Short mmCIF file of C-alpha atoms in Angstrom, two decimals:
data_model
loop_
_atom_site.label_atom_id
_atom_site.label_comp_id
_atom_site.label_asym_id
_atom_site.label_seq_id
_atom_site.Cartn_x
_atom_site.Cartn_y
_atom_site.Cartn_z
CA LYS J 15 10.06 -10.23 7.30
CA GLU J 16 8.84 -10.85 3.76
CA TYR J 17 8.30 -7.13 3.20
CA GLU J 18 11.86 -6.44 4.35
CA GLY J 19 13.33 -8.97 1.92
CA VAL J 20 11.27 -7.81 -1.05
CA ALA J 21 12.00 -4.15 -0.26
CA SER J 22 15.73 -4.88 -0.12
CA GLU J 23 15.63 -6.57 -3.53
CA TYR J 24 13.67 -3.68 -5.03
CA ILE J 25 16.14 -1.16 -3.63
CA GLN J 26 19.06 -3.04 -5.15
CA ALA J 27 17.34 -3.04 -8.54
CA MET J 28 16.39 0.64 -8.26
CA ARG J 29 19.89 1.73 -7.31
CA THR J 30 21.37 0.11 -10.40
CA ILE J 31 19.52 2.87 -12.27
CA GLN J 32 19.61 5.65 -9.67
CA PRO J 33 22.38 5.01 -7.13
CA LYS J 34 21.55 7.97 -4.87
CA GLY J 35 18.50 9.91 -3.74
CA PRO J 36 16.39 11.84 -3.56
CA TYR J 37 13.83 9.16 -4.36
CA TYR J 38 10.10 9.32 -5.05
CA LEU J 39 8.23 6.11 -4.30
CA ALA J 40 4.61 5.03 -4.67
CA GLY J 41 2.47 1.95 -4.27
CA ILE J 42 -0.99 0.49 -3.87
CA CYS J 43 -2.10 -2.43 -1.66
CA GLU J 44 0.87 -4.66 -0.87
CA GLY J 45 3.01 -2.40 -3.06
CA ALA J 46 2.32 0.50 -0.69
CA HIS J 47 3.55 -1.48 2.32
CA ILE J 48 6.65 -2.56 0.40
CA ALA J 49 7.30 1.04 -0.67
CA PHE J 50 7.04 2.15 2.97
CA GLU J 51 9.60 -0.50 3.97
CA MET J 52 11.84 0.70 1.13
CA VAL J 53 11.68 4.23 2.55
CA HIS J 54 12.59 2.89 5.98
CA GLN J 55 15.63 1.04 4.63
CA LEU J 56 16.74 3.91 2.39
CA GLU J 57 16.61 6.44 5.22
CA ALA J 58 18.49 4.04 7.49
CA ALA J 59 21.19 3.95 4.80
CA GLY J 60 21.40 7.76 4.77
CA GLN J 61 19.46 8.24 1.55
CA LYS J 62 16.81 10.94 1.12
CA VAL J 63 13.26 10.19 0.04
CA ASN J 64 11.26 13.25 -0.99
CA LEU J 65 7.86 11.59 -1.33
CA LEU J 66 5.99 8.42 -0.53
CA ALA J 67 2.73 8.33 -2.50
CA ILE J 68 0.14 5.94 -1.09
CA PHE J 69 -2.67 4.96 -3.44
CA ASP J 70 -5.81 4.24 -1.38
CA THR J 71 -4.14 1.84 1.04
CA TRP J 72 -4.51 1.66 4.80
CA VAL J 73 -1.75 0.94 7.26
CA LEU J 74 -1.83 -2.80 7.86
CA GLU J 75 -1.68 -3.07 11.66
CA ASN J 76 -4.54 -2.31 14.08
CA THR J 77 -6.61 -0.22 11.65
CA GLN J 78 -9.56 -2.59 11.19
CA LYS J 79 -12.40 -3.34 13.59
CA ARG J 80 -12.01 -7.06 13.91
CA GLY J 81 -15.67 -7.89 14.50
CA LEU J 82 -16.86 -5.85 11.52
CA TRP J 83 -14.04 -7.21 9.39
CA SER J 84 -15.17 -10.77 10.23
CA LEU J 85 -18.71 -9.84 9.21
CA TYR J 86 -17.43 -8.50 5.90
CA TYR J 87 -15.17 -11.52 5.34
CA TYR J 88 -17.91 -14.10 5.87
CA SER J 89 -20.41 -12.11 3.80
CA GLN J 90 -17.91 -12.16 0.93
CA ARG J 91 -17.38 -15.90 1.38
CA LEU J 92 -21.14 -16.46 1.23
CA ASN J 93 -21.34 -14.26 -1.85
CA GLN J 94 -18.73 -16.47 -3.51
CA LEU J 95 -20.93 -19.49 -2.80
CA LYS J 96 -23.80 -18.10 -4.87
CA GLY J 97 -24.71 -20.58 -7.54
CA GLN J 98 -23.03 -23.43 -5.67
CA PRO J 99 -25.01 -26.52 -4.67
CA TRP J 100 -26.96 -26.04 -1.44
CA ARG J 101 -24.95 -28.86 0.10
CA SER J 102 -21.71 -26.86 -0.28
CA ILE J 103 -23.26 -23.84 1.40
CA ALA J 104 -24.65 -25.94 4.24
CA ASP J 105 -21.26 -27.62 4.81
CA PHE J 106 -19.52 -24.24 4.96
CA LEU J 107 -21.99 -22.81 7.48
CA ALA J 108 -21.92 -25.98 9.58
CA GLY J 109 -18.13 -25.88 9.72
CA VAL J 110 -18.12 -22.27 10.93
CA ALA J 111 -20.80 -23.04 13.53
CA ARG J 112 -18.92 -26.10 14.87
CA LYS J 113 -15.71 -24.15 15.36
CA ARG J 114 -17.51 -21.34 17.18
CA PHE J 115 -19.53 -23.68 19.40
CA ARG J 116 -16.51 -25.74 20.47
CA PHE J 117 -14.58 -22.61 21.36
CA TRP J 118 -17.45 -21.03 23.30
CA ALA J 119 -18.23 -24.30 25.10
CA GLY J 120 -14.62 -24.60 26.20
CA SER J 121 -14.21 -28.05 24.65
CA ARG J 122 -11.21 -26.89 22.70
CA PRO J 123 -8.47 -24.35 23.46
CA ALA J 124 -8.45 -20.89 22.05
CA PRO J 125 -7.16 -21.00 18.49
CA VAL J 126 -3.55 -20.16 17.89
CA LYS J 127 -3.18 -16.81 16.21
CA SER J 128 -2.73 -17.19 12.50
CA GLU J 129 -0.11 -15.22 10.60
CA TRP J 130 -2.98 -13.23 9.10
CA ILE J 131 -4.33 -12.21 12.51
CA GLU J 132 -0.86 -11.44 13.87
CA ALA J 133 -0.18 -9.21 10.86
CA TYR J 134 -3.43 -7.24 11.06
CA TRP J 135 -3.93 -7.17 14.84
CA PRO J 136 -0.51 -7.44 16.50
CA GLY J 137 -1.81 -5.85 19.70
CA LYS J 138 -1.46 -2.56 21.56
CA ASP J 139 2.23 -3.14 22.29
CA PHE J 140 3.11 -3.11 18.60
CA VAL J 141 5.69 -0.42 17.76
CA PRO J 142 5.76 0.39 14.03
CA HIS J 143 8.59 1.72 11.92
CA ARG J 144 8.62 5.49 11.44
CA VAL J 145 10.09 7.37 8.52
CA GLN J 146 10.88 11.04 7.99
CA CYS J 147 9.75 11.60 4.41
CA PRO J 148 6.43 13.30 3.65
CA ILE J 149 3.52 11.07 2.67
CA THR J 150 0.67 11.90 0.32
CA ILE J 151 -2.41 9.68 0.32
CA PHE J 152 -4.45 9.45 -2.87
CA LYS J 153 -7.75 8.06 -1.63
CA ALA J 154 -11.21 7.18 -2.82
CA PRO J 155 -14.06 9.21 -1.26
CA LYS J 156 -15.62 6.19 0.46
CA GLN J 157 -13.72 3.74 2.64
CA PRO J 158 -14.76 0.28 3.89
CA PHE J 159 -17.01 0.32 6.97
CA TYR J 160 -14.81 -2.05 8.98
CA TYR J 161 -11.90 0.41 9.39
CA HIS J 162 -11.45 2.72 12.37
CA LYS J 163 -12.28 6.32 11.52
CA ASP J 164 -9.06 8.01 10.43
CA ASP J 165 -8.78 10.39 7.49
CA LEU J 166 -5.05 9.65 7.30
CA MET J 167 -5.68 5.89 7.03
CA GLY J 168 -3.18 5.19 9.80
CA TRP J 169 -0.21 6.83 8.08
CA GLY J 170 -0.05 9.78 10.48
CA SER J 171 1.68 7.56 13.03
CA ARG J 172 4.28 6.38 10.52
CA THR J 173 6.10 9.57 9.61
CA GLY J 174 7.71 12.52 11.33
CA SER J 175 6.70 14.74 8.40
CA GLU J 176 3.38 15.91 7.06
CA VAL J 177 0.71 13.65 5.62
CA GLU J 178 -1.34 15.20 2.84
CA ILE J 179 -4.56 13.91 1.33
CA GLU J 180 -5.65 14.00 -2.29
CA VAL J 181 -9.18 12.69 -2.85
CA ILE J 182 -9.78 11.08 -6.23
CA PRO J 183 -13.41 12.18 -6.78
CA HIS J 184 -14.70 9.22 -8.76
CA GLY J 185 -12.08 6.72 -7.66
CA ARG J 186 -12.73 3.24 -6.35
CA HIS J 187 -9.98 1.16 -4.83
CA ARG J 188 -10.03 -1.69 -7.33
CA LEU J 189 -10.41 0.67 -10.30
CA MET J 190 -8.05 3.49 -9.32
CA LEU J 191 -5.31 2.40 -11.73
CA ARG J 192 -7.73 1.80 -14.60
CA GLU J 193 -9.37 4.13 -17.07
CA PRO J 194 -10.96 6.57 -16.57
CA HIS J 195 -10.05 6.88 -12.87
CA VAL J 196 -6.32 6.66 -13.52
CA ARG J 197 -6.54 10.00 -15.34
CA GLU J 198 -7.80 11.67 -12.16
CA LEU J 199 -5.02 9.97 -10.22
CA ALA J 200 -2.40 11.15 -12.73
CA THR J 201 -3.69 14.73 -12.50
CA ALA J 202 -3.53 14.68 -8.69
CA LEU J 203 -0.06 13.12 -8.69
CA SER J 204 1.20 15.74 -11.15
CA ARG J 205 -0.17 18.45 -8.88
CA VAL J 206 1.71 17.03 -5.89
CA LEU J 207 4.95 16.70 -7.83
CA ALA J 208 4.59 20.29 -9.05
CA ARG J 209 4.34 21.43 -5.42
CA LEU J 210 7.63 19.63 -4.83
CA HIS J 211 9.14 21.68 -7.68
CA LEU J 212 9.30 18.72 -10.02
CA GLY J 213 7.98 20.01 -13.26
CA PRO J 214 7.73 17.77 -16.31
CA PRO J 215 11.07 16.88 -17.89
CA GLU J 216 12.35 19.45 -20.32
CA PRO J 217 12.15 18.37 -23.96
CA VAL J 218 15.47 17.27 -25.40
CA SER J 219 16.45 19.33 -28.43
CA MET J 220 17.59 17.72 -31.66
CA GLU J 221 20.98 19.37 -31.18
CA SER J 222 21.40 17.75 -27.77
CA ARG J 223 20.41 14.36 -29.14
CA GLU J 224 22.94 14.65 -31.97
CA ARG J 225 25.65 15.65 -29.48
CA GLU J 226 24.81 12.68 -27.22
CA SER J 227 24.91 10.34 -30.22
CA ALA J 228 28.31 11.71 -31.23
CA ASP J 229 29.64 11.27 -27.68
CA ALA J 230 28.34 7.71 -27.56
CA ALA J 231 29.96 6.92 -30.89
CA ALA J 232 33.27 8.35 -29.69
CA VAL J 233 33.14 6.20 -26.55
CA SER J 234 32.35 3.06 -28.55
CA ARG J 235 35.39 3.68 -30.73
#
């Protein structure tokens, strides 16, 4: 629901600058999921989207192995506790153990699914949105161990068009938009846009600029 609302607001802002398609959208992390929802809403409104560029982001739902993800999550939590007083670490571990023991012993009901769990593991009956625009994934060579094996990172089930992959050789997820990795990303993105017949914008001549300035002055008068 939140993605839908944010995507709608972004579309309104975007269309104040470019009222009609074709559109070219991109995003990383939450931005990738919002961009996908934008594509869904734009296509539903009859607009054309020529490209959705996904920067090293997996589909949210049912792509992670829950047990391995839990292992990763708690290892990160423990890592954050480094340097903390031993008492804090002991309290954290004791709290986790108590919750597990009570659940296994049947002394408390199964926990209600949190919004986090419902978002990431909605179940086998979950039916995702599908779009028609092509998707290109710009991905790092190595992916986290807790994801299911899928070179397309789950996006193959989300579009009726092709999904292409561009591997950023030295990219890492958290550093992909930073120097020097962003240069590799820019090169790969330029290559994809060139395949879509979108060359770089033609330079504006001085004569054209003078003519535009004269037209603007005439309008202002």
